[in-house]
Amino acid sequence: AQKITQTQPGMFVQEKEAVTLDCTYDTSDPSYGLFWYKQPSSGEMIFLIYQGSYDQQNATEGRYSLNFQKARKSANLVISASQLGDSAMYFCAMSRTDYKLSFGAGTTVTVRA
Amino acid sequence: DADVTQTPRNRITKTGKRIMLECSQTKGHDRMYWYRQDPGLGLQLIYYSFDVKDINKGEISDGYSVSRQAQAKFSLSLESAIPNQTALYFCATSDNMREGGDTQYFGPGTRLTVL
């Protein structure tokens, strides 16, 4: 069975600093995808970044990067130069062989001015 | 205009009532999904559809039904609403373009309260 674990329920970060959100996963599938989504207080789910299990390089999208360590089964999200608008809940998710997503419980990030 | 729209955005209803949540998308994706999110938790899959004739139950389908009226439309029904169905409901779509997992794009969500 696939499982996503986010161990940090909440984090505080100073504006302009970097923050790392932890995500570990468990799967027996040889091919899978890892995703991060952002959910601001308004409620919508915003796709941030994707990492394929066979990708050799870590994914990056603007200020977001995914630190993928396949042997450790971790897919941590790094947000660089935090902004006030980054305050939100962040979800790690993994695609399964049937293309459905499994979500972690989320991490709340609060950016302080 | 948003690529994935949901109506209504907010709904308050009473126990025992039938309610339908609607989802439309202009992304041209074949795959559509319905999720629910309870406060402080991640998303749980209710139903999913890989094309108009292919509908499947997810993790928590009891008490729900769906209809895929067209490629672009996927509706979720609560036949007899109960208070523990109070949640935020999301529709999502994906395009089946990538081995290892499609990116799912979410609608804005529907906040449902069952009294």
Short mmCIF file of C-alpha atoms in Angstrom, two decimals:
data_model
loop_
_atom_site.label_atom_id
_atom_site.label_comp_id
_atom_site.label_asym_id
_atom_site.label_seq_id
_atom_site.Cartn_x
_atom_site.Cartn_y
_atom_site.Cartn_z
CA ALA A 1 0.00 0.00 0.00
CA GLN A 2 1.14 3.52 -0.77
CA LYS A 3 1.59 5.97 2.08
CA ILE A 4 2.69 9.59 2.32
CA THR A 5 4.03 11.00 5.58
CA GLN A 6 4.45 14.66 6.41
CA THR A 7 5.79 14.91 9.94
CA GLN A 8 5.68 18.69 10.36
CA PRO A 9 2.17 19.87 11.16
CA GLY A 10 3.23 23.52 11.24
CA MET A 11 6.26 25.68 10.59
CA PHE A 12 7.23 29.31 10.94
CA VAL A 13 9.72 30.97 8.60
CA GLN A 14 11.07 34.49 8.39
CA GLU A 15 10.39 36.41 5.21
CA LYS A 16 13.18 36.03 2.61
CA GLU A 17 14.53 32.89 4.25
CA ALA A 18 14.33 29.37 2.81
CA VAL A 19 12.16 26.63 4.29
CA THR A 20 12.20 22.87 3.77
CA LEU A 21 9.06 20.78 4.07
CA ASP A 22 9.57 17.10 4.69
CA CYS A 23 7.83 14.29 2.87
CA THR A 24 8.52 10.59 2.97
CA TYR A 25 6.68 7.95 1.02
CA ASP A 26 6.30 4.24 0.82
CA THR A 27 5.52 2.35 -2.36
CA SER A 28 6.38 -0.89 -4.09
CA ASP A 29 5.65 0.51 -7.55
CA PRO A 30 8.70 0.80 -9.82
CA SER A 31 7.32 3.92 -11.48
CA TYR A 32 5.61 6.72 -9.62
CA GLY A 33 5.31 10.47 -9.43
CA LEU A 34 5.63 12.86 -6.54
CA PHE A 35 3.78 16.17 -6.35
CA TRP A 36 3.50 19.17 -4.12
CA TYR A 37 0.37 21.28 -3.87
CA LYS A 38 -0.27 24.54 -2.07
CA GLN A 39 -3.57 25.33 -0.37
CA PRO A 40 -3.92 28.94 0.76
CA SER A 41 -6.56 29.99 3.25
CA SER A 42 -8.97 30.62 0.38
CA GLY A 43 -9.10 26.86 -0.10
CA GLU A 44 -8.04 26.13 -3.65
CA MET A 45 -5.41 23.48 -4.44
CA ILE A 46 -2.55 24.83 -6.52
CA PHE A 47 -0.08 22.51 -8.25
CA LEU A 48 3.52 23.50 -7.53
CA ILE A 49 5.98 20.89 -8.72
CA TYR A 50 6.36 17.32 -10.02
CA GLN A 51 9.15 14.74 -9.73
CA GLY A 52 9.12 11.45 -11.62
CA SER A 53 10.70 8.42 -9.99
CA TYR A 54 13.05 7.94 -12.95
CA ASP A 55 14.08 11.58 -13.21
CA GLN A 56 17.81 11.94 -12.62
CA GLN A 57 17.68 15.57 -11.66
CA ASN A 58 15.73 17.27 -8.91
CA ALA A 59 12.77 19.26 -10.19
CA THR A 60 12.71 23.03 -9.92
CA GLU A 61 9.96 25.56 -10.61
CA GLY A 62 10.90 29.12 -9.83
CA ARG A 63 11.40 29.41 -6.07
CA TYR A 64 10.31 25.81 -5.54
CA SER A 65 12.66 22.87 -5.72
CA LEU A 66 12.14 19.25 -4.85
CA ASN A 67 14.95 17.44 -3.05
CA PHE A 68 14.38 13.87 -4.26
CA GLN A 69 16.27 11.11 -2.48
CA LYS A 70 14.98 7.89 -3.96
CA ALA A 71 16.92 5.49 -1.73
CA ARG A 72 15.59 7.24 1.36
CA LYS A 73 12.12 7.57 -0.17
CA SER A 74 11.95 11.25 0.54
CA ALA A 75 10.72 14.16 -1.57
CA ASN A 76 11.23 17.35 0.39
CA LEU A 77 10.01 20.69 -0.91
CA VAL A 78 12.33 23.67 -0.59
CA ILE A 79 10.87 27.16 -0.88
CA SER A 80 13.57 29.76 -1.32
CA ALA A 81 13.27 33.46 -0.44
CA SER A 82 9.95 33.05 1.38
CA GLN A 83 7.26 35.63 0.79
CA LEU A 84 4.21 36.50 2.88
CA GLY A 85 2.06 35.00 0.15
CA ASP A 86 3.70 31.63 0.74
CA SER A 87 1.74 31.25 3.98
CA ALA A 88 -0.47 28.25 3.28
CA MET A 89 -0.93 24.54 3.80
CA TYR A 90 1.36 22.39 1.65
CA PHE A 91 0.52 18.85 0.63
CA CYS A 92 2.83 16.16 -0.67
CA ALA A 93 1.18 13.59 -2.93
CA MET A 94 2.18 10.49 -4.83
CA SER A 95 0.68 8.98 -7.93
CA ARG A 96 -0.04 5.29 -7.99
CA THR A 97 0.13 2.77 -10.80
CA ASP A 98 -3.55 3.42 -11.48
CA TYR A 99 -2.79 7.15 -11.71
CA LYS A 100 -4.69 8.08 -8.57
CA LEU A 101 -3.10 10.42 -6.05
CA SER A 102 -2.45 9.70 -2.39
CA PHE A 103 -2.04 12.76 -0.19
CA GLY A 104 -0.16 13.41 3.01
CA ALA A 105 -1.80 15.22 5.92
CA GLY A 106 -0.15 18.52 5.04
CA THR A 107 2.17 21.09 6.63
CA THR A 108 1.06 24.60 7.50
CA VAL A 109 3.65 27.27 6.73
CA THR A 110 3.43 30.72 8.26
CA VAL A 111 5.77 33.37 6.90
CA ARG A 112 6.63 36.14 9.35
CA ALA A 113 7.51 39.67 8.22
CA ASP B 1 -11.85 31.94 -17.08
CA ALA B 2 -10.94 29.06 -14.80
CA ASP B 3 -10.14 25.75 -16.46
CA VAL B 4 -11.96 23.71 -13.82
CA THR B 5 -15.13 25.14 -12.33
CA GLN B 6 -17.35 23.85 -9.55
CA THR B 7 -20.88 24.81 -8.65
CA PRO B 8 -22.06 25.70 -6.12
CA ARG B 9 -19.09 27.15 -4.27
CA ASN B 10 -20.88 27.01 -0.95
CA ARG B 11 -23.94 25.04 0.11
CA ILE B 12 -25.78 24.52 3.34
CA THR B 13 -28.31 21.72 3.40
CA LYS B 14 -30.23 19.61 5.88
CA THR B 15 -29.86 15.98 6.86
CA GLY B 16 -31.67 13.67 4.45
CA LYS B 17 -31.67 16.06 1.49
CA ARG B 18 -30.32 15.08 -1.91
CA ILE B 19 -27.65 17.38 -3.24
CA MET B 20 -25.63 17.52 -6.43
CA LEU B 21 -22.24 19.13 -6.91
CA GLU B 22 -21.22 19.89 -10.46
CA CYS B 23 -17.84 20.11 -12.13
CA SER B 24 -16.98 21.38 -15.58
CA GLN B 25 -13.60 21.63 -17.28
CA THR B 26 -12.27 23.27 -20.41
CA LYS B 27 -8.86 21.58 -20.29
CA GLY B 28 -9.90 18.79 -22.63
CA HIS B 29 -8.81 16.13 -20.16
CA ASP B 30 -10.31 12.67 -20.20
CA ARG B 31 -9.76 11.93 -16.52
CA MET B 32 -11.81 13.49 -13.75
CA TYR B 33 -11.88 12.95 -10.00
CA TRP B 34 -13.89 13.87 -6.92
CA TYR B 35 -12.17 14.32 -3.54
CA ARG B 36 -13.29 15.40 -0.11
CA GLN B 37 -11.17 17.21 2.44
CA ASP B 38 -12.03 17.26 6.12
CA PRO B 39 -10.66 20.10 8.28
CA GLY B 40 -6.94 19.78 8.89
CA LEU B 41 -6.61 16.68 6.73
CA GLY B 42 -5.44 15.69 3.28
CA LEU B 43 -7.68 14.72 0.41
CA GLN B 44 -9.53 11.43 0.07
CA LEU B 45 -10.69 10.10 -3.28
CA ILE B 46 -14.44 9.54 -3.63
CA TYR B 47 -14.87 8.57 -7.30
CA TYR B 48 -12.87 8.83 -10.48
CA SER B 49 -13.56 8.52 -14.19
CA PHE B 50 -11.00 7.85 -16.90
CA ASP B 51 -13.49 8.49 -19.67
CA VAL B 52 -17.23 8.89 -20.14
CA LYS B 53 -17.91 5.16 -19.91
CA ASP B 54 -15.39 4.39 -17.18
CA ILE B 55 -16.38 5.28 -13.60
CA ASN B 56 -14.74 3.82 -10.52
CA LYS B 57 -15.14 3.97 -6.78
CA GLY B 58 -12.42 5.56 -4.71
CA GLU B 59 -11.53 5.15 -1.05
CA ILE B 60 -14.70 6.62 0.46
CA SER B 61 -17.54 6.15 -2.04
CA ASP B 62 -20.25 5.05 0.40
CA GLY B 63 -23.08 7.58 0.47
CA TYR B 64 -22.04 9.15 -2.83
CA SER B 65 -22.80 8.60 -6.51
CA VAL B 66 -21.49 10.21 -9.68
CA SER B 67 -22.47 10.88 -13.26
CA ARG B 68 -20.15 11.62 -16.18
CA GLN B 69 -22.45 13.45 -18.55
CA ALA B 70 -19.75 14.32 -21.07
CA GLN B 71 -15.99 14.53 -21.27
CA ALA B 72 -16.17 17.95 -19.70
CA LYS B 73 -18.74 17.32 -16.96
CA PHE B 74 -18.61 15.18 -13.85
CA SER B 75 -21.24 15.45 -11.11
CA LEU B 76 -21.20 14.19 -7.54
CA SER B 77 -24.43 13.42 -5.71
CA LEU B 78 -25.18 12.87 -2.06
CA GLU B 79 -28.38 10.85 -2.11
CA SER B 80 -29.29 11.50 1.52
CA ALA B 81 -26.90 13.95 3.13
CA ILE B 82 -25.67 13.38 6.68
CA PRO B 83 -23.71 15.73 8.96
CA ASN B 84 -20.42 13.85 8.68
CA GLN B 85 -20.44 14.63 4.95
CA THR B 86 -19.74 18.23 5.88
CA ALA B 87 -16.45 18.91 4.11
CA LEU B 88 -14.68 20.72 1.31
CA TYR B 89 -15.19 18.90 -2.00
CA PHE B 90 -12.80 19.15 -4.91
CA CYS B 91 -13.08 18.16 -8.51
CA ALA B 92 -9.86 17.52 -10.42
CA THR B 93 -8.81 16.61 -13.96
CA SER B 94 -5.73 15.07 -15.55
CA ASP B 95 -4.58 14.30 -19.06
CA ASN B 96 -2.91 10.86 -19.03
CA MET B 97 0.19 12.22 -20.72
CA ARG B 98 2.97 11.02 -18.49
CA GLU B 99 4.13 7.65 -17.25
CA GLY B 100 4.59 7.78 -13.52
CA GLY B 101 1.60 9.98 -12.86
CA ASP B 102 -0.50 12.75 -14.30
CA THR B 103 -0.60 16.18 -12.78
CA GLN B 104 -4.08 16.74 -11.44
CA TYR B 105 -5.57 20.20 -11.72
CA PHE B 106 -8.14 21.13 -9.13
CA GLY B 107 -11.27 23.20 -9.17
CA PRO B 108 -11.84 25.89 -6.53
CA GLY B 109 -13.75 23.56 -4.22
CA THR B 110 -17.27 23.45 -2.82
CA ARG B 111 -17.81 23.99 0.90
CA LEU B 112 -20.71 21.78 1.93
CA THR B 113 -22.36 21.97 5.33
CA VAL B 114 -24.96 19.41 6.33
CA LEU B 115 -27.04 20.46 9.33
#
